[in-house]
Each structure stands twice: as C-alpha cells, then as structure tokens.
Coordinates of C-alpha atoms in Angstrom, one line a residue:
M175 CA 3.0 -18.0 27.2
I176 CA 1.6 -21.1 25.5
C177 CA -1.0 -20.6 22.8
I178 CA -2.8 -22.7 20.2
G179 CA -3.2 -21.5 16.6
V180 CA -6.0 -22.8 14.3
M181 CA -6.3 -22.2 10.6
T182 CA -8.5 -23.5 7.8
G183 CA -7.5 -22.1 4.5
N184 CA -9.3 -21.4 1.2
S185 CA -8.3 -24.9 0.0
L186 CA -10.6 -26.4 2.6
D187 CA -8.4 -29.5 2.8
A188 CA -7.8 -29.6 6.6
V189 CA -8.0 -28.1 10.0
D190 CA -4.4 -27.2 11.0
T191 CA -3.6 -26.7 14.7
V192 CA -0.3 -25.9 16.4
L193 CA 0.7 -25.6 20.0
T194 CA 3.4 -22.9 20.5
R195 CA 5.5 -21.7 23.4
F196 CA 6.5 -18.0 23.3
E197 CA 9.4 -17.0 25.6
G198 CA 11.1 -13.7 24.9
K199 CA 12.2 -13.8 21.3
S200 CA 12.1 -17.6 21.3
I201 CA 9.2 -19.2 19.4
C202 CA 9.0 -23.0 19.7
D203 CA 6.3 -25.4 18.5
I204 CA 5.4 -28.1 21.1
A205 CA 3.0 -30.1 19.0
S206 CA 0.9 -29.9 15.8
H207 CA -1.9 -31.8 14.3
S208 CA -4.1 -31.7 11.1
K209 CA -7.5 -33.3 10.5
P210 CA -9.0 -33.5 7.0
I211 CA -12.2 -31.5 6.4
P212 CA -14.9 -33.9 5.2
L213 CA -15.7 -33.5 1.5
E214 CA -19.4 -32.8 2.2
M215 CA -18.4 -29.9 4.6
A216 CA -16.0 -28.5 2.1
Q217 CA -18.6 -28.6 -0.6
K218 CA -21.1 -26.8 1.6
F219 CA -18.6 -24.1 2.4
R220 CA -17.8 -23.7 -1.3
A221 CA -21.5 -23.4 -2.1
L222 CA -21.8 -20.8 0.7
K223 CA -18.9 -18.9 -0.8
Q224 CA -20.6 -18.9 -4.3
K225 CA -23.8 -17.4 -2.8
L226 CA -21.8 -14.8 -1.0
S227 CA -19.9 -13.9 -4.1
A228 CA -23.2 -13.5 -6.0
N229 CA -24.7 -11.2 -3.2
T230 CA -21.5 -9.3 -2.5
G231 CA -20.9 -10.8 0.9
D232 CA -24.3 -10.3 2.5
I233 CA -24.1 -13.1 5.1
Q234 CA -27.1 -11.7 7.1
S235 CA -29.5 -12.3 4.2
I236 CA -28.2 -15.9 3.7
F237 CA -28.5 -16.6 7.4
Q238 CA -32.1 -15.2 7.5
E239 CA -33.1 -17.2 4.5
D240 CA -32.0 -20.6 6.0
K241 CA -30.8 -20.5 9.5
T242 CA -31.0 -24.3 10.0
S243 CA -28.6 -25.1 7.1
F244 CA -26.2 -22.4 8.2
L245 CA -26.1 -23.5 11.8
E246 CA -25.6 -27.2 10.8
L247 CA -22.6 -26.2 8.7
H248 CA -21.2 -23.8 11.3
N249 CA -21.6 -26.1 14.3
S250 CA -20.1 -29.2 12.5
Y251 CA -17.2 -26.9 11.6
I252 CA -16.6 -25.8 15.2
E253 CA -16.9 -29.4 16.4
L254 CA -14.3 -30.5 13.9
V255 CA -11.9 -27.7 15.1
T256 CA -12.5 -28.8 18.7
Q257 CA -11.8 -32.4 17.9
T258 CA -8.6 -31.5 16.1
I259 CA -7.4 -29.4 19.1
K260 CA -8.2 -32.2 21.5
E261 CA -6.4 -34.8 19.4
M262 CA -3.3 -32.5 19.3
L263 CA -3.3 -32.0 23.1
A264 CA -3.6 -35.7 23.6
K265 CA -0.2 -36.0 21.7
S266 CA 1.5 -33.5 24.0
D267 CA 2.3 -33.3 27.7
I268 CA 0.6 -29.9 28.0
S269 CA -2.7 -29.6 29.9
S270 CA -5.5 -27.3 28.8
Q271 CA -5.0 -25.3 32.0
E272 CA -1.5 -24.3 30.9
I273 CA -2.8 -22.7 27.6
K274 CA -3.3 -19.0 27.7
A275 CA -5.7 -19.0 24.7
I276 CA -6.6 -20.5 21.3
G277 CA -6.0 -18.1 18.4
F278 CA -8.8 -19.0 16.0
H279 CA -9.0 -17.6 12.5
G280 CA -12.3 -19.1 11.3
Q281 CA -13.2 -19.9 7.7
T282 CA -12.9 -16.9 5.3
C283 CA -15.9 -16.9 3.0
H284 CA -15.7 -13.5 1.5
H285 CA -13.1 -10.7 1.5
F286 CA -13.6 -7.3 0.0
P287 CA -10.7 -5.1 1.1
P288 CA -10.1 -1.4 0.0
S289 CA -7.7 -2.5 -2.7
I290 CA -10.6 -4.3 -4.4
A291 CA -13.6 -2.3 -3.3
G292 CA -12.1 1.0 -4.5
K293 CA -12.8 4.3 -2.8
N294 CA -16.5 4.5 -3.0
K295 CA -17.6 1.1 -1.6
E296 CA -17.5 -0.3 1.9
A297 CA -14.6 -2.7 2.5
S298 CA -15.5 -5.8 4.4
T299 CA -14.2 -9.2 5.5
L300 CA -16.2 -12.3 6.5
Q301 CA -14.8 -15.2 8.6
I302 CA -17.3 -17.8 9.8
G303 CA -16.9 -19.3 13.3
S304 CA -18.0 -18.7 16.9
G305 CA -15.2 -18.2 19.3
Q306 CA -17.7 -18.6 22.1
M307 CA -18.7 -22.1 21.0
L308 CA -15.1 -23.1 20.6
A309 CA -14.3 -21.8 24.1
D310 CA -17.2 -23.7 25.6
L311 CA -16.3 -27.0 23.9
T312 CA -12.6 -26.8 24.7
Q313 CA -12.8 -24.9 28.1
I314 CA -10.0 -22.7 26.9
P315 CA -10.2 -18.9 26.2
V316 CA -10.4 -18.1 22.5
V317 CA -9.1 -15.0 20.7
Y318 CA -10.7 -14.6 17.3
D319 CA -12.1 -12.3 14.6
F320 CA -8.6 -11.0 13.9
R321 CA -9.2 -9.2 10.6
S322 CA -12.1 -6.9 11.5
D323 CA -10.1 -4.4 13.6
D324 CA -7.8 -3.8 10.7
I325 CA -10.6 -3.3 8.2
M326 CA -12.4 -1.0 10.6
N327 CA -9.1 1.0 10.9
G328 CA -8.9 1.5 7.2
G329 CA -6.7 -1.5 6.5
E330 CA -6.8 -4.4 4.1
G331 CA -7.4 -7.0 6.8
A332 CA -4.6 -9.0 5.2
P333 CA -1.9 -10.2 5.0
L334 CA -1.4 -10.9 8.7
A335 CA 1.8 -13.0 8.2
P336 CA 4.3 -10.1 8.1
I337 CA 4.4 -9.4 11.9
H338 CA 4.6 -13.1 12.7
N339 CA 7.4 -13.4 10.1
M340 CA 9.1 -10.4 11.8
H341 CA 9.0 -12.3 15.1
L342 CA 10.5 -15.4 13.4
A343 CA 13.2 -13.2 11.8
E344 CA 14.2 -11.9 15.1
S345 CA 14.8 -15.4 16.4
L346 CA 16.7 -16.3 13.2
Q347 CA 19.1 -13.3 13.1
N348 CA 21.8 -15.4 14.8
K349 CA 21.7 -17.7 11.8
N350 CA 22.7 -14.9 9.4
L351 CA 19.2 -14.9 7.8
F352 CA 18.6 -11.2 7.6
P353 CA 17.1 -9.5 5.6
V354 CA 14.7 -12.3 4.7
A355 CA 11.6 -12.8 2.6
F356 CA 8.9 -15.2 3.7
C357 CA 6.9 -16.6 0.7
N358 CA 3.6 -18.2 1.3
G359 CA 2.3 -20.6 -1.4
G360 CA -1.3 -21.2 -0.4
N361 CA -4.4 -20.8 -2.5
T362 CA -3.5 -17.2 -2.5
G363 CA 0.2 -16.3 -2.4
N364 CA 1.7 -13.6 -0.1
I365 CA 5.1 -12.3 0.7
A366 CA 6.6 -10.6 3.7
I367 CA 9.8 -8.6 3.6
I368 CA 11.7 -8.3 6.9
S369 CA 14.6 -6.0 6.3
S370 CA 16.1 -2.6 7.3
D371 CA 15.9 0.9 6.1
I372 CA 19.2 1.6 4.1
N373 CA 19.4 5.1 5.7
T374 CA 18.2 4.7 9.3
K375 CA 19.1 1.0 9.7
E376 CA 15.7 0.5 11.5
I377 CA 13.7 -2.7 11.0
H378 CA 11.3 -2.3 8.0
V379 CA 8.4 -4.7 7.7
T380 CA 6.2 -4.9 4.7
G381 CA 4.1 -7.5 2.9
W382 CA 1.3 -8.0 0.4
D383 CA -0.8 -10.6 -1.4
T384 CA 0.7 -11.6 -4.7
G385 CA -2.5 -13.0 -6.1
P386 CA -3.5 -16.6 -7.1
F387 CA -1.0 -19.3 -6.3
N388 CA -2.5 -22.7 -6.1
H389 CA -5.9 -21.5 -7.1
F390 CA -5.9 -22.0 -10.9
A391 CA -3.9 -25.3 -10.9
D392 CA -6.1 -26.7 -8.2
Y393 CA -9.2 -25.7 -10.1
L394 CA -8.1 -27.5 -13.2
A395 CA -7.0 -30.6 -11.2
Q396 CA -10.3 -30.7 -9.4
T397 CA -12.6 -30.1 -12.3
E398 CA -10.8 -32.0 -15.1
A399 CA -8.6 -34.7 -13.3
N400 CA -10.8 -35.5 -10.3
L401 CA -7.8 -34.7 -8.0
P402 CA -7.7 -32.2 -5.1
C403 CA -4.6 -30.6 -6.6
D404 CA -1.7 -31.4 -9.0
I405 CA -0.1 -33.8 -6.5
D406 CA 3.7 -33.5 -6.6
G407 CA 3.3 -31.7 -9.9
K408 CA 2.8 -35.0 -11.8
I409 CA 0.5 -33.4 -14.4
G410 CA 2.4 -30.1 -14.7
L411 CA 5.7 -31.9 -15.2
T412 CA 4.4 -33.4 -18.4
G413 CA 3.3 -30.1 -19.8
K414 CA 4.9 -26.9 -21.3
I415 CA 4.2 -23.2 -21.2
N416 CA 1.4 -21.9 -23.4
Y417 CA 2.5 -18.3 -23.8
Q418 CA -0.8 -16.9 -25.0
L419 CA -2.5 -18.4 -21.9
L420 CA 0.3 -17.0 -19.7
D421 CA -0.3 -13.5 -21.0
K422 CA -4.1 -13.8 -20.7
L423 CA -3.8 -14.9 -17.1
Y424 CA -1.6 -11.9 -16.3
Q425 CA -3.7 -9.4 -18.1
T426 CA -7.3 -10.6 -17.3
S427 CA -7.6 -13.0 -14.4
V428 CA -7.1 -10.8 -11.4
I429 CA -9.1 -7.6 -12.0
T430 CA -10.5 -5.4 -9.2
S431 CA -14.1 -4.2 -9.0
D432 CA -13.1 -0.9 -10.6
G433 CA -11.4 -2.6 -13.5
K434 CA -7.7 -2.4 -12.4
N435 CA -5.2 -5.2 -12.7
F436 CA -4.5 -6.2 -9.1
L437 CA -1.1 -7.6 -10.1
D438 CA 0.1 -4.2 -11.0
Q439 CA -1.3 -2.4 -8.0
K440 CA 1.2 -1.1 -5.4
P441 CA 0.9 -2.6 -1.9
P442 CA -0.5 -2.7 0.7
K443 CA -3.0 -4.9 -1.0
S444 CA -4.9 -8.1 -0.4
S445 CA -7.0 -10.4 -2.5
D446 CA -9.6 -13.2 -2.4
P447 CA -10.3 -16.3 -4.5
S448 CA -13.9 -15.2 -4.9
W449 CA -12.9 -12.7 -7.6
Y450 CA -10.1 -14.6 -9.3
K451 CA -11.5 -15.1 -12.8
I452 CA -11.6 -18.5 -14.5
I453 CA -10.9 -17.1 -18.0
P454 CA -12.0 -18.9 -21.1
E455 CA -8.5 -19.7 -22.2
L456 CA -7.8 -21.6 -18.9
I457 CA -10.6 -24.0 -19.6
D458 CA -10.1 -24.3 -23.3
K459 CA -9.8 -28.0 -23.9
S460 CA -8.2 -27.6 -27.2
I461 CA -5.1 -26.8 -25.1
P462 CA -3.9 -30.0 -23.4
L463 CA -4.7 -30.1 -19.7
E464 CA -1.0 -30.7 -18.8
D465 CA 0.0 -27.5 -20.6
R466 CA -2.8 -25.4 -18.9
I467 CA -1.8 -26.7 -15.5
H468 CA 1.9 -26.2 -16.2
T469 CA 1.2 -22.6 -17.3
A470 CA -0.9 -21.9 -14.2
E471 CA 2.0 -23.2 -12.1
C472 CA 4.5 -21.0 -13.9
F473 CA 2.1 -18.0 -13.6
S474 CA 2.1 -18.5 -9.8
A475 CA 5.9 -18.4 -9.5
Q476 CA 6.1 -15.4 -11.9
I477 CA 3.8 -13.1 -10.1
M478 CA 5.4 -14.0 -6.8
A479 CA 8.8 -13.1 -8.2
K480 CA 7.6 -10.1 -10.1
S481 CA 6.1 -8.6 -7.0
L482 CA 9.6 -8.0 -5.6
R483 CA 9.4 -4.8 -7.7
F484 CA 7.3 -3.4 -4.9
I485 CA 10.1 -3.5 -2.3
P486 CA 10.7 0.2 -1.5
F487 CA 13.9 1.6 -2.8
N488 CA 15.1 2.6 0.7
V489 CA 14.8 -1.0 1.9
E490 CA 17.7 -3.5 1.7
R491 CA 16.7 -6.3 -0.8
P492 CA 16.7 -9.7 0.8
K493 CA 18.9 -12.6 -0.4
N494 CA 17.3 -15.1 1.9
F495 CA 13.9 -16.6 0.9
L496 CA 12.0 -18.9 3.2
L497 CA 9.2 -20.9 1.6
F498 CA 6.1 -22.2 3.3
G499 CA 2.7 -23.4 2.2
G500 CA 1.7 -26.5 0.3
G501 CA 2.1 -24.9 -3.2
W502 CA 5.9 -25.1 -2.9
N503 CA 5.7 -28.9 -2.8
N504 CA 4.9 -28.6 -6.5
P505 CA 8.3 -28.9 -8.3
V506 CA 7.1 -27.0 -11.4
T507 CA 6.2 -23.9 -9.4
K508 CA 9.2 -24.1 -7.1
N509 CA 11.7 -24.5 -10.0
Y510 CA 10.2 -21.6 -11.9
F511 CA 10.4 -19.4 -8.9
E512 CA 14.1 -20.3 -8.3
T513 CA 15.2 -20.0 -11.9
I514 CA 13.3 -16.7 -12.5
L515 CA 14.6 -15.2 -9.2
T516 CA 18.2 -16.1 -9.8
G517 CA 18.2 -15.1 -13.5
Q518 CA 18.7 -18.7 -14.9
N519 CA 15.4 -18.8 -16.7
K520 CA 15.7 -17.5 -20.3
E521 CA 12.4 -18.7 -21.7
I522 CA 10.1 -16.3 -19.9
S523 CA 10.5 -13.5 -22.5
Y524 CA 7.3 -11.7 -21.4
F525 CA 9.0 -10.7 -18.2
S526 CA 12.6 -10.4 -19.3
K527 CA 13.0 -6.6 -19.0
E528 CA 11.6 -6.5 -15.5
F529 CA 13.5 -9.5 -14.3
K530 CA 16.8 -8.0 -15.4
F531 CA 16.2 -5.6 -12.6
L532 CA 14.6 -8.0 -10.2
T533 CA 17.2 -10.8 -10.5
I534 CA 19.0 -11.8 -7.3
K535 CA 21.7 -14.1 -8.6
D536 CA 22.9 -15.1 -5.1
A537 CA 19.5 -15.7 -3.6
K538 CA 19.3 -18.5 -1.1
I539 CA 15.9 -20.2 -1.3
N540 CA 15.0 -22.8 1.4
F541 CA 11.9 -24.2 3.1
S542 CA 11.3 -22.6 6.4
D543 CA 11.4 -26.1 7.9
K544 CA 15.2 -26.1 7.5
F545 CA 15.4 -23.5 10.2
G546 CA 13.0 -25.1 12.7
Y547 CA 9.7 -23.5 11.6
S548 CA 7.2 -25.9 10.0
G549 CA 5.9 -24.5 6.8
K550 CA 2.8 -26.7 7.0
Y551 CA 1.8 -25.0 10.3
M552 CA 3.1 -21.5 9.6
E553 CA -0.4 -20.0 9.0
A554 CA -1.8 -21.7 12.1
R555 CA 1.1 -20.4 14.2
I556 CA 0.3 -16.8 13.0
F557 CA -2.9 -17.0 15.0
A558 CA -1.2 -18.5 18.1
D559 CA 1.1 -15.4 17.8
M560 CA -1.9 -13.1 17.3
A561 CA -3.5 -14.5 20.4
R562 CA -0.3 -13.8 22.4
C563 CA -0.1 -10.3 21.0
F564 CA -3.8 -9.7 22.0
F565 CA -2.8 -10.1 25.6
T566 CA 0.4 -8.1 25.4
Q567 CA -1.4 -5.5 23.2
E568 CA 1.2 -5.6 20.5
P569 CA 0.0 -4.4 17.1
F570 CA -0.2 -7.1 14.5
S571 CA -0.9 -4.9 11.5
L572 CA 1.0 -1.8 10.5
P573 CA 0.4 0.9 7.8
T574 CA 3.3 -0.7 5.9
T575 CA 1.6 -4.1 5.9
T576 CA -2.1 -3.5 5.5
S577 CA -2.4 0.3 5.0
C578 CA -4.3 0.6 8.3
S579 CA -4.3 4.2 9.5
S580 CA -2.4 3.3 12.7
P581 CA -0.8 0.2 14.2
T582 CA -3.6 -2.2 15.1
V583 CA -4.2 -4.9 17.7
G584 CA -6.5 -7.6 16.3
G585 CA -9.0 -9.8 17.9
I586 CA -11.7 -10.2 20.6
L587 CA -11.8 -12.6 23.5
A588 CA -14.4 -15.3 24.3
M589 CA -14.2 -16.9 27.7
P590 CA -15.8 -20.3 28.5
G591 CA -19.3 -19.8 29.9
E592 CA -19.9 -16.4 28.5
N593 CA -22.8 -15.5 26.1
N594 CA -21.3 -14.1 23.0
T595 CA -23.7 -15.0 20.1
Q596 CA -21.5 -13.7 17.3
L597 CA -21.2 -16.3 14.5
W598 CA -19.1 -14.3 12.1
S599 CA -16.7 -11.4 11.9
R600 CA -17.7 -7.9 13.0
A601 CA -16.5 -6.3 9.8
A602 CA -18.8 -8.4 7.6
K603 CA -20.8 -6.5 5.0
G604 CA -22.9 -3.7 6.5
W605 CA -20.7 -3.1 9.5
S606 CA -20.1 0.6 8.8
S607 CA -23.8 1.4 9.0
K608 CA -24.3 -0.2 12.4

C-alpha cells in the first residue's frame, strides 16, 4: 500500500509531505517534499489560535462571526497543501492512481485533552482542514480528522507517534535496536517507548508529551531577535544557565486548568502550546537574551530526560534513543540531553537526585536518519501510516498511549466528488452535546 502523509506543525514553518510504501513490516519512503508556509498565512493562523485560546476553543462562534476571513485562510491552506503534494509527486515516478490515500493531519489550533481539562470539563481537539476539498483538488482519497475518535473514546487525542514508532521498531529489530525510545523535538516534545514486559516478554508500547520543547526558545528568538528560531543554537551557545529561571520554568510554565504541574503528571498525557505560559522571568530583559534562550534550551532537554521516570517498572528500559524533529538540530539542547541522560552533566544540581536513578550510562543516542527514517518527515509519515491503518482497521491509539478506553482506529474518509462539508475536526468544542 502506498500512502501520502501530510503534516503542518505548531511552528507553522512548512507543509511537510512524504510518500511511503508499506509492505509487510517494511516501511520505505519513496519521496518527500516541504514547502514553506507564507508568513502572512502563519500570522493569520497564530491570530486564530489566540482567539481560540481566549474563547476556550469555540471555533463555531469565530466562524459565525467572520466566515469570509476564515474561509480565505482555510482555502489558501488547503491549496498550499495540494501544491506541496503535487510538487512531491512530480519528483517521483508514482502516479496518483497508485496511491491508496492521503493521510492529512490538518492544522491544530486548539487542544484541550483530559489531562488538561480535568474531570469536570469536556475534552476537545481542533484541527482545521477539509479532507473533502483536498480530495477534490488532488483527486486522491483523503483520510483525516485522526484525533477525534480517540478524544471521543476517552483518550488524550495525542500523542499519535507511538504506534508508528512501534511499526518502525519492528522493522529495526534486525539492527539490534530494541528496546528503543523515539524522542520528538518539535514545538512540543514527546517520547515513545517501544519495549517489552519484563515478566511476559510481550511488546509494550507507551508514550506521552513531555511539554514545551522548541516553544520557549522559538518565542524568544522570534520576539527579541527577529529570527524564526535559534538557528543552529548560535544564540544559546553564547549563553549560560540561569538557575532561577530554570526552576521557575519547571514550577510555573506548564500548569493545567486545575492548577497541577503538567510536568509531574503521570502519563498518558498530552499538551498544547496554547497554555504554555510565558512567565515574567522568561522575558525579563535584565537577564541577557543569550542566557534566557540557553536556559530554555536546557529546560527542553531536562524535561525530556526527566520524563523517563514514567517508564513502568515492569518494562525494560531502553538503551537506544532515536531523535527526530527540528529541535534536535540545536546543539545546546542535544548536548544537554546526551550529557544528562548518560550522567556526564554535573552542573544540573536541581535534578541531581532524580537523575541518579534515571541515568543510562551506556545509552546510544542517534538521529533516526542513521537507520533510514528521515526525522524531518517522521511526523508526516505518522499520518501516511494512520491512513494505511484506517483501511486495515488497525488501532492507532491504545490505553497505554492515550488513555483511551479501548484500542481506537482513527480517521474518516473523504472521496473525490463527495459532499462532506466538514471544515474542522468532529471533536471540537461542543461535540459531546451534539
């Protein structure tokens, strides 16, 4: 089965597309392509996200208030995704008739999962994007709205990487890469542990969001250095840790709606940039910018490493760590993660007690690209895999990965020429009262 995967992340930097062949346990990328998201479109999406954050995700009210502006943004987004797909196909020798489906994630604009909503509020998730419009423009079937089924089944709606990472781990077992942890360094970080139960020897899959990864460093680079991010860590490399800021970030920057520290919550759990808090200390200009960015980059690595405490005691701890996502291109973040994980970093006194237990001295840390799986297109490939699993009816979320009440198949299908008018995900705010 050949499927296309499409992803636009919270960074709003580009449309990423990948063309992937699935055959048994073999997963092989045939082609890939990225196209930058125009600055004006990215700014309009950010403005929409701010409105949604202020009205707790009520997309229906925003749509009714100004349908014209919403549709202009939505349609230009789908047209950009279409153009990116067509450019990728032009680089390959695969015709559109050979493609089973496009797996289309859409643009997440609000995410309010159970771990954030608490027990007494409706969980919801909002991805913008018409699968029908994309199917009509490409003349290829589209599977989309992947997160709603999980939310409706009591799950977090995220992360969706663990099952795809399990499929990759199956194909990598002959390279002695098991058990393995897949570590995603995007705007939000997440980790998937593919291992085995110590007692039963059965495969055990779990995963969770670790919290902000690129988010705070990107914010500072964008607002104070007029850069999209700290490119190659050039700013952070000139700075040093501010321990007071590091502590404040941990204690106060990732707090749920019911006042709990998300970083200390046990998984399954997922997060969203809309409620990451830009604390006063982060934007305190009496602290040099390079020190604040350096500290934010250290913080990202710390919370990723510290989250290994959530690996169940009955699960074999991984020694292989595969990195993907743009955040790992930052040498400050990558170096902190490596030295903290392997016990070489002695300056992070705040975490010293926990890291004595968490240290994996013989950890092998590599980019996923080393083993044939492009980290740049990992997230896009997740949705190619989800499209495939939609047709084979394989669950893509489990109670151990999202806390759904039962294994869940995600997505709905749009065929070219049909009349599906849905512009956003089914589990947007208000879904439970429909």
